C-alpha atoms as a PDB file:
ATOM      1  CA  MET A   1       0.276   0.069   0.100  1.00  0.00           C
ATOM      2  CA  ASN A   2       1.494   3.770  -0.811  1.00  0.00           C
ATOM      3  CA  LEU A   3       0.505   6.283   1.578  1.00  0.00           C
ATOM      4  CA  ASN A   4      -0.553   9.403   0.679  1.00  0.00           C
ATOM      5  CA  ILE A   5       1.194  11.452   3.092  1.00  0.00           C
ATOM      6  CA  LEU A   6      -0.273  15.359   3.566  1.00  0.00           C
ATOM      7  CA  TYR A   7       2.425  16.094   6.319  1.00  0.00           C
ATOM      8  CA  GLU A   8       5.457  14.393   8.055  1.00  0.00           C
ATOM      9  CA  ASP A   9       7.949  15.708  10.724  1.00  0.00           C
ATOM     10  CA  LYS A  10       9.526  14.318  14.127  1.00  0.00           C
ATOM     11  CA  GLU A  11       6.244  14.489  16.036  1.00  0.00           C
ATOM     12  CA  ILE A  12       3.083  13.814  14.129  1.00  0.00           C
ATOM     13  CA  LEU A  13       2.519  12.211  10.285  1.00  0.00           C
ATOM     14  CA  ILE A  14      -0.866  13.311   8.229  1.00  0.00           C
ATOM     15  CA  VAL A  15      -2.203  10.758   6.014  1.00  0.00           C
ATOM     16  CA  GLU A  16      -5.102   9.634   3.854  1.00  0.00           C
ATOM     17  CA  LYS A  17      -6.503   6.356   4.865  1.00  0.00           C
ATOM     18  CA  PRO A  18      -7.814   4.724   2.162  1.00  0.00           C
ATOM     19  CA  VAL A  19     -11.382   3.236   2.041  1.00  0.00           C
ATOM     20  CA  GLY A  20     -11.625  -0.764   3.150  1.00  0.00           C
ATOM     21  CA  ILE A  21      -8.470  -0.314   5.453  1.00  0.00           C
ATOM     22  CA  GLU A  22      -8.460  -0.430   9.399  1.00  0.00           C
ATOM     23  CA  SER A  23      -7.045   2.751  10.780  1.00  0.00           C
ATOM     24  CA  GLN A  24      -5.456   0.786  13.860  1.00  0.00           C
ATOM     25  CA  SER A  25      -3.673  -2.555  14.170  1.00  0.00           C
ATOM     26  CA  ALA A  26      -6.054  -5.311  12.687  1.00  0.00           C
ATOM     27  CA  ARG A  27      -6.213  -9.034  13.748  1.00  0.00           C
ATOM     28  CA  SER A  28      -5.619 -10.425  10.913  1.00  0.00           C
ATOM     29  CA  PHE A  29      -2.976 -10.752   7.805  1.00  0.00           C
ATOM     30  CA  GLU A  30      -4.858  -7.840   6.017  1.00  0.00           C
ATOM     31  CA  PRO A  31      -2.979  -4.562   5.812  1.00  0.00           C
ATOM     32  CA  ASP A  32      -3.652  -1.889   8.479  1.00  0.00           C
ATOM     33  CA  MET A  33      -2.805   1.969   8.884  1.00  0.00           C
ATOM     34  CA  VAL A  34      -0.757   1.609  12.206  1.00  0.00           C
ATOM     35  CA  SER A  35       1.489  -1.149  10.339  1.00  0.00           C
ATOM     36  CA  GLU A  36       1.811   0.669   7.362  1.00  0.00           C
ATOM     37  CA  VAL A  37       3.023   3.882   8.936  1.00  0.00           C
ATOM     38  CA  LYS A  38       5.447   1.925  10.841  1.00  0.00           C
ATOM     39  CA  ARG A  39       6.579   0.654   7.829  1.00  0.00           C
ATOM     40  CA  HIS A  40       7.113   3.961   6.539  1.00  0.00           C
ATOM     41  CA  ILE A  41       8.961   5.017   9.715  1.00  0.00           C
ATOM     42  CA  HIS A  42      11.725   2.356   9.675  1.00  0.00           C
ATOM     43  CA  THR A  43      11.858   2.833   5.848  1.00  0.00           C
ATOM     44  CA  LEU A  44      12.908   6.325   6.384  1.00  0.00           C
ATOM     45  CA  SER A  45      15.214   5.709   9.498  1.00  0.00           C
ATOM     46  CA  PRO A  46      16.195   2.359  10.113  1.00  0.00           C
ATOM     47  CA  LYS A  47      16.421   1.386  13.557  1.00  0.00           C
ATOM     48  CA  SER A  48      16.481  -1.315  16.247  1.00  0.00           C
ATOM     49  CA  GLY A  49      13.372  -1.517  17.854  1.00  0.00           C
ATOM     50  CA  GLU A  50       9.874  -1.292  17.018  1.00  0.00           C
ATOM     51  CA  SER A  51       8.665   2.446  15.786  1.00  0.00           C
ATOM     52  CA  TYR A  52       6.217   4.346  17.880  1.00  0.00           C
ATOM     53  CA  VAL A  53       2.893   5.127  16.648  1.00  0.00           C
ATOM     54  CA  GLY A  54       0.207   6.889  18.769  1.00  0.00           C
ATOM     55  CA  VAL A  55      -3.345   6.461  17.296  1.00  0.00           C
ATOM     56  CA  ILE A  56      -5.165   9.415  18.339  1.00  0.00           C
ATOM     57  CA  HIS A  57      -8.826   9.004  16.234  1.00  0.00           C
ATOM     58  CA  ARG A  58     -10.593   6.074  14.076  1.00  0.00           C
ATOM     59  CA  LEU A  59     -12.182   6.173  11.014  1.00  0.00           C
ATOM     60  CA  ASP A  60     -14.293   3.060  10.216  1.00  0.00           C
ATOM     61  CA  LYS A  61     -12.709   0.218   8.032  1.00  0.00           C
ATOM     62  CA  PRO A  62     -15.034   1.673   5.060  1.00  0.00           C
ATOM     63  CA  VAL A  63     -14.809   5.585   5.415  1.00  0.00           C
ATOM     64  CA  GLY A  64     -11.384   6.691   3.940  1.00  0.00           C
ATOM     65  CA  GLY A  65     -10.046  10.284   4.537  1.00  0.00           C
ATOM     66  CA  VAL A  66      -7.576  12.421   6.532  1.00  0.00           C
ATOM     67  CA  MET A  67      -6.296  10.716   9.829  1.00  0.00           C
ATOM     68  CA  VAL A  68      -3.570  12.087  12.160  1.00  0.00           C
ATOM     69  CA  TYR A  69      -0.670   9.506  14.125  1.00  0.00           C
ATOM     70  CA  ALA A  70       1.940  10.633  16.820  1.00  0.00           C
ATOM     71  CA  LYS A  71       5.050   9.809  16.265  1.00  0.00           C
ATOM     72  CA  THR A  72       6.306  10.516  19.706  1.00  0.00           C
ATOM     73  CA  LYS A  73       4.436   9.888  23.527  1.00  0.00           C
ATOM     74  CA  ASN A  74       4.152  13.550  24.059  1.00  0.00           C
ATOM     75  CA  ALA A  75       2.750  14.118  20.920  1.00  0.00           C
ATOM     76  CA  ALA A  76       0.142  11.630  21.608  1.00  0.00           C
ATOM     77  CA  GLU A  77      -0.591  13.271  25.118  1.00  0.00           C
ATOM     78  CA  SER A  78      -0.937  16.542  23.109  1.00  0.00           C
ATOM     79  CA  LEU A  79      -2.949  15.561  20.494  1.00  0.00           C
ATOM     80  CA  SER A  80      -4.938  13.410  22.588  1.00  0.00           C
ATOM     81  CA  ARG A  81      -6.474  16.320  24.989  1.00  0.00           C
ATOM     82  CA  GLN A  82      -7.232  18.023  22.001  1.00  0.00           C
ATOM     83  CA  VAL A  83      -9.415  15.418  20.596  1.00  0.00           C
ATOM     84  CA  SER A  84     -11.198  14.717  24.473  1.00  0.00           C
ATOM     85  CA  GLY A  85     -11.348  18.397  24.815  1.00  0.00           C
ATOM     86  CA  HIS A  86     -13.011  19.064  21.872  1.00  0.00           C
ATOM     87  CA  GLU A  87     -10.257  21.358  19.980  1.00  0.00           C
ATOM     88  CA  THR A  88      -9.631  19.842  17.197  1.00  0.00           C
ATOM     89  CA  ASP A  89     -11.751  20.360  13.817  1.00  0.00           C
ATOM     90  CA  LYS A  90     -13.292  17.743  11.518  1.00  0.00           C
ATOM     91  CA  MET A  91     -15.373  17.819   8.529  1.00  0.00           C
ATOM     92  CA  TYR A  92     -16.850  15.414   6.594  1.00  0.00           C
ATOM     93  CA  TYR A  93     -18.760  14.672   3.554  1.00  0.00           C
ATOM     94  CA  ALA A  94     -21.454  12.400   3.192  1.00  0.00           C
ATOM     95  CA  VAL A  95     -24.026  11.542   0.819  1.00  0.00           C
ATOM     96  CA  VAL A  96     -27.587  10.495   2.090  1.00  0.00           C
ATOM     97  CA  CYS A  97     -30.551   8.735   0.882  1.00  0.00           C
ATOM     98  CA  GLY A  98     -33.187  11.566   1.048  1.00  0.00           C
ATOM     99  CA  LYS A  99     -32.876  15.428   2.240  1.00  0.00           C
ATOM    100  CA  PRO A 100     -32.624  16.962   5.562  1.00  0.00           C
ATOM    101  CA  VAL A 101     -35.861  18.856   6.643  1.00  0.00           C
ATOM    102  CA  GLU A 102     -33.863  21.686   7.072  1.00  0.00           C
ATOM    103  CA  ASN A 103     -30.726  23.257   4.850  1.00  0.00           C
ATOM    104  CA  PHE A 104     -28.851  23.112   8.012  1.00  0.00           C
ATOM    105  CA  GLY A 105     -28.969  22.382  11.444  1.00  0.00           C
ATOM    106  CA  THR A 106     -27.282  20.527  14.575  1.00  0.00           C
ATOM    107  CA  TYR A 107     -28.171  17.228  15.876  1.00  0.00           C
ATOM    108  CA  VAL A 108     -27.660  15.772  19.524  1.00  0.00           C
ATOM    109  CA  ASP A 109     -28.761  12.426  20.326  1.00  0.00           C
ATOM    110  CA  TYR A 110     -27.525   9.806  22.677  1.00  0.00           C
ATOM    111  CA  LEU A 111     -25.786   7.113  21.623  1.00  0.00           C
ATOM    112  CA  TRP A 112     -25.540   3.376  23.121  1.00  0.00           C
ATOM    113  CA  LYS A 113     -22.617   1.060  21.675  1.00  0.00           C
ATOM    114  CA  ASP A 114     -23.615  -2.424  21.153  1.00  0.00           C
ATOM    115  CA  GLY A 115     -20.036  -4.155  21.575  1.00  0.00           C
ATOM    116  CA  LYS A 116     -21.384  -7.281  20.671  1.00  0.00           C
ATOM    117  CA  ASN A 117     -23.074  -6.600  17.302  1.00  0.00           C
ATOM    118  CA  ASN A 118     -20.498  -3.859  16.601  1.00  0.00           C
ATOM    119  CA  CYS A 119     -23.121  -1.034  16.172  1.00  0.00           C
ATOM    120  CA  SER A 120     -24.623   1.874  18.105  1.00  0.00           C
ATOM    121  CA  LYS A 121     -28.332   3.234  18.423  1.00  0.00           C
ATOM    122  CA  ILE A 122     -29.553   5.920  19.768  1.00  0.00           C
ATOM    123  CA  VAL A 123     -31.147   5.930  23.195  1.00  0.00           C
ATOM    124  CA  GLU A 124     -33.140   7.683  25.575  1.00  0.00           C
ATOM    125  CA  LYS A 125     -30.914   9.705  27.952  1.00  0.00           C
ATOM    126  CA  GLY A 126     -30.036   8.056  31.313  1.00  0.00           C
ATOM    127  CA  ILE A 127     -29.608   4.762  29.632  1.00  0.00           C
ATOM    128  CA  LYS A 128     -26.477   3.041  31.342  1.00  0.00           C
ATOM    129  CA  GLY A 129     -23.713   3.328  28.748  1.00  0.00           C
ATOM    130  CA  ALA A 130     -25.117   6.057  26.409  1.00  0.00           C
ATOM    131  CA  LYS A 131     -23.106   9.216  25.381  1.00  0.00           C
ATOM    132  CA  ALA A 132     -24.058  12.321  24.102  1.00  0.00           C
ATOM    133  CA  ALA A 133     -23.348  12.564  20.393  1.00  0.00           C
ATOM    134  CA  GLU A 134     -23.641  16.074  18.572  1.00  0.00           C
ATOM    135  CA  LEU A 135     -22.827  17.352  14.653  1.00  0.00           C
ATOM    136  CA  ASP A 136     -23.576  19.875  12.330  1.00  0.00           C
ATOM    137  CA  PHE A 137     -24.845  19.548   9.030  1.00  0.00           C
ATOM    138  CA  LYS A 138     -25.374  21.307   6.377  1.00  0.00           C
ATOM    139  CA  ILE A 139     -26.560  20.879   2.516  1.00  0.00           C
ATOM    140  CA  VAL A 140     -24.193  21.228  -0.209  1.00  0.00           C
ATOM    141  CA  ASP A 141     -26.105  19.891  -2.759  1.00  0.00           C
ATOM    142  CA  ASN A 142     -29.153  17.627  -3.917  1.00  0.00           C
ATOM    143  CA  LYS A 143     -30.118  15.680  -6.906  1.00  0.00           C
ATOM    144  CA  GLU A 144     -32.137  12.883  -8.317  1.00  0.00           C
ATOM    145  CA  LEU A 145     -30.581   9.449  -9.179  1.00  0.00           C
ATOM    146  CA  GLN A 146     -32.738   6.943 -10.828  1.00  0.00           C
ATOM    147  CA  GLY A 147     -35.752   8.384  -9.072  1.00  0.00           C
ATOM    148  CA  GLU A 148     -34.102   8.642  -5.941  1.00  0.00           C
ATOM    149  CA  GLU A 149     -33.351  11.849  -4.174  1.00  0.00           C
ATOM    150  CA  LEU A 150     -29.682  12.270  -2.687  1.00  0.00           C
ATOM    151  CA  SER A 151     -28.132  14.899  -0.627  1.00  0.00           C
ATOM    152  CA  LEU A 152     -24.297  15.612  -0.808  1.00  0.00           C
ATOM    153  CA  LEU A 153     -23.848  16.810   3.222  1.00  0.00           C
ATOM    154  CA  GLU A 154     -20.787  18.757   5.048  1.00  0.00           C
ATOM    155  CA  ILE A 155     -20.582  17.215   8.443  1.00  0.00           C
ATOM    156  CA  ARG A 156     -18.698  18.643  11.162  1.00  0.00           C
ATOM    157  CA  LEU A 157     -17.986  16.551  14.495  1.00  0.00           C
ATOM    158  CA  LYS A 158     -18.415  18.051  17.958  1.00  0.00           C
ATOM    159  CA  THR A 159     -18.151  14.372  19.435  1.00  0.00           C
ATOM    160  CA  GLY A 160     -16.459  11.100  18.272  1.00  0.00           C
ATOM    161  CA  ARG A 161     -18.751   8.112  19.118  1.00  0.00           C
ATOM    162  CA  HIS A 162     -19.043   4.861  17.491  1.00  0.00           C
ATOM    163  CA  HIS A 163     -20.391   5.112  13.998  1.00  0.00           C
ATOM    164  CA  GLN A 164     -21.704   8.464  15.262  1.00  0.00           C
ATOM    165  CA  ILE A 165     -22.246  10.221  11.808  1.00  0.00           C
ATOM    166  CA  ARG A 166     -24.083   6.649  10.123  1.00  0.00           C
ATOM    167  CA  VAL A 167     -26.138   6.204  13.179  1.00  0.00           C
ATOM    168  CA  GLN A 168     -27.428   9.895  13.537  1.00  0.00           C
ATOM    169  CA  MET A 169     -28.249  10.371   9.823  1.00  0.00           C
ATOM    170  CA  ALA A 170     -30.273   6.955   9.457  1.00  0.00           C
ATOM    171  CA  GLY A 171     -31.789   8.024  12.919  1.00  0.00           C
ATOM    172  CA  HIS A 172     -32.848  11.449  11.621  1.00  0.00           C
ATOM    173  CA  GLY A 173     -34.162   9.756   8.454  1.00  0.00           C
ATOM    174  CA  THR A 174     -31.462  10.131   5.944  1.00  0.00           C
ATOM    175  CA  PRO A 175     -29.179   7.332   6.164  1.00  0.00           C
ATOM    176  CA  LEU A 176     -25.871   7.324   4.141  1.00  0.00           C
ATOM    177  CA  TRP A 177     -25.917   5.981   1.086  1.00  0.00           C
ATOM    178  CA  GLY A 178     -24.052   2.259   0.752  1.00  0.00           C
ATOM    179  CA  ASP A 179     -24.200   1.712   4.422  1.00  0.00           C
ATOM    180  CA  GLN A 180     -24.895  -1.798   4.940  1.00  0.00           C
ATOM    181  CA  LYS A 181     -24.924  -1.405   8.871  1.00  0.00           C
ATOM    182  CA  TYR A 182     -27.705   1.389   9.047  1.00  0.00           C
ATOM    183  CA  ASN A 183     -29.227   1.509   5.754  1.00  0.00           C
ATOM    184  CA  PRO A 184     -31.987  -0.931   5.154  1.00  0.00           C
ATOM    185  CA  ARG A 185     -31.484  -0.839   1.251  1.00  0.00           C
ATOM    186  CA  PHE A 186     -27.763  -2.040   1.615  1.00  0.00           C
ATOM    187  CA  GLN A 187     -28.201  -4.628   3.908  1.00  0.00           C
ATOM    188  CA  GLN A 188     -29.568  -7.190   1.040  1.00  0.00           C
ATOM    189  CA  LYS A 189     -27.470  -9.810   0.192  1.00  0.00           C
ATOM    190  CA  GLY A 190     -25.303  -9.193  -2.951  1.00  0.00           C
ATOM    191  CA  ASN A 191     -25.972  -5.197  -2.656  1.00  0.00           C
ATOM    192  CA  ARG A 192     -22.458  -4.627  -2.092  1.00  0.00           C
ATOM    193  CA  THR A 193     -20.751  -0.552  -2.133  1.00  0.00           C
ATOM    194  CA  ASN A 194     -18.917   1.138  -0.440  1.00  0.00           C
ATOM    195  CA  VAL A 195     -20.401   3.784   2.228  1.00  0.00           C
ATOM    196  CA  ALA A 196     -20.473   7.401   0.933  1.00  0.00           C
ATOM    197  CA  LEU A 197     -18.623   9.159   4.140  1.00  0.00           C
ATOM    198  CA  PHE A 198     -14.943  10.324   3.582  1.00  0.00           C
ATOM    199  CA  ALA A 199     -13.176  12.651   6.273  1.00  0.00           C
ATOM    200  CA  SER A 200     -12.063  15.386   4.414  1.00  0.00           C
ATOM    201  CA  SER A 201     -10.502  18.004   6.414  1.00  0.00           C
ATOM    202  CA  LEU A 202      -8.719  17.872   9.817  1.00  0.00           C
ATOM    203  CA  THR A 203      -7.681  20.667  11.870  1.00  0.00           C
ATOM    204  CA  ILE A 204      -5.152  19.996  14.826  1.00  0.00           C
ATOM    205  CA  THR A 205      -2.529  22.248  16.953  1.00  0.00           C
ATOM    206  CA  HIS A 206       0.785  20.890  16.381  1.00  0.00           C
ATOM    207  CA  PRO A 207       2.306  19.492  19.848  1.00  0.00           C
ATOM    208  CA  VAL A 208       5.441  21.437  19.865  1.00  0.00           C
ATOM    209  CA  THR A 209       5.002  24.445  17.944  1.00  0.00           C
ATOM    210  CA  GLY A 210       1.391  25.245  18.953  1.00  0.00           C
ATOM    211  CA  LYS A 211       0.740  26.101  15.709  1.00  0.00           C
ATOM    212  CA  LYS A 212      -2.670  25.702  13.893  1.00  0.00           C
ATOM    213  CA  MET A 213      -2.713  23.166  11.001  1.00  0.00           C
ATOM    214  CA  THR A 214      -5.658  22.450   8.491  1.00  0.00           C
ATOM    215  CA  PHE A 215      -5.052  19.316   5.902  1.00  0.00           C
ATOM    216  CA  SER A 216      -7.683  18.681   3.643  1.00  0.00           C
ATOM    217  CA  VAL A 217      -8.024  16.040   0.721  1.00  0.00           C
ATOM    218  CA  LYS A 218     -11.141  15.870  -2.103  1.00  0.00           C
ATOM    219  CA  PRO A 219     -13.565  13.062  -0.947  1.00  0.00           C
ATOM    220  CA  LYS A 220     -13.178  10.137  -3.439  1.00  0.00           C
ATOM    221  CA  GLY A 221     -16.032   7.649  -4.512  1.00  0.00           C
ATOM    222  CA  GLU A 222     -17.913   7.237  -7.252  1.00  0.00           C
ATOM    223  CA  MET A 223     -20.839   8.615  -5.368  1.00  0.00           C
ATOM    224  CA  PHE A 224     -18.999  11.837  -4.632  1.00  0.00           C
ATOM    225  CA  ASP A 225     -18.189  11.969  -8.665  1.00  0.00           C
ATOM    226  CA  LEU A 226     -22.110  12.548  -9.100  1.00  0.00           C
ATOM    227  CA  PHE A 227     -21.594  15.989  -7.082  1.00  0.00           C
ATOM    228  CA  SER A 228     -19.673  19.368  -8.210  1.00  0.00           C
ATOM    229  CA  LEU A 229     -17.350  19.232  -5.154  1.00  0.00           C
END
């Protein structure tokens, strides 16, 4: 796998994760981002021992886009504090089936993770294990494909919950195109396609210099090609 590296220095590495690749170490023989990043670092500066790679955030396997990895423990601690303190800015593009009632807005829900079935659900506040989930959305474009209405959304995450965008959009009546877990249309056997979700932009504060840094990649995938971006 050839890594598309957007930025790298001694502390951090910004890279585009391809669709279909695990963002952390995988329990299989399939490639994963952590292994590929370690291989890249070792190639640049071979040394004894395994290279340190800190996982700061995750993207679902069927989702591609911009990610940051830490190359030192101090950088990992700084970036993790930014994530937990909601000091990073993550912007996604998504193609959903249907159209939200409003052209822009905010969804606030409580999500409960079902670890056994690897899915999340919107539940009532107060349910044991439920966590607040918040995102902002804006309709960028809207069109019809074979009699079905599709909307291109720009989404900014305020929190980072398990499958958050996929669960919240489905829960509000506009599931993501191609989502085999949360969109009933794509749960049929043989109806296989990638989920139309892409992490297009990430803004962080550099853990050493304190400089605000933004990295962007144009969303990839056949559904995004239908829209002008």
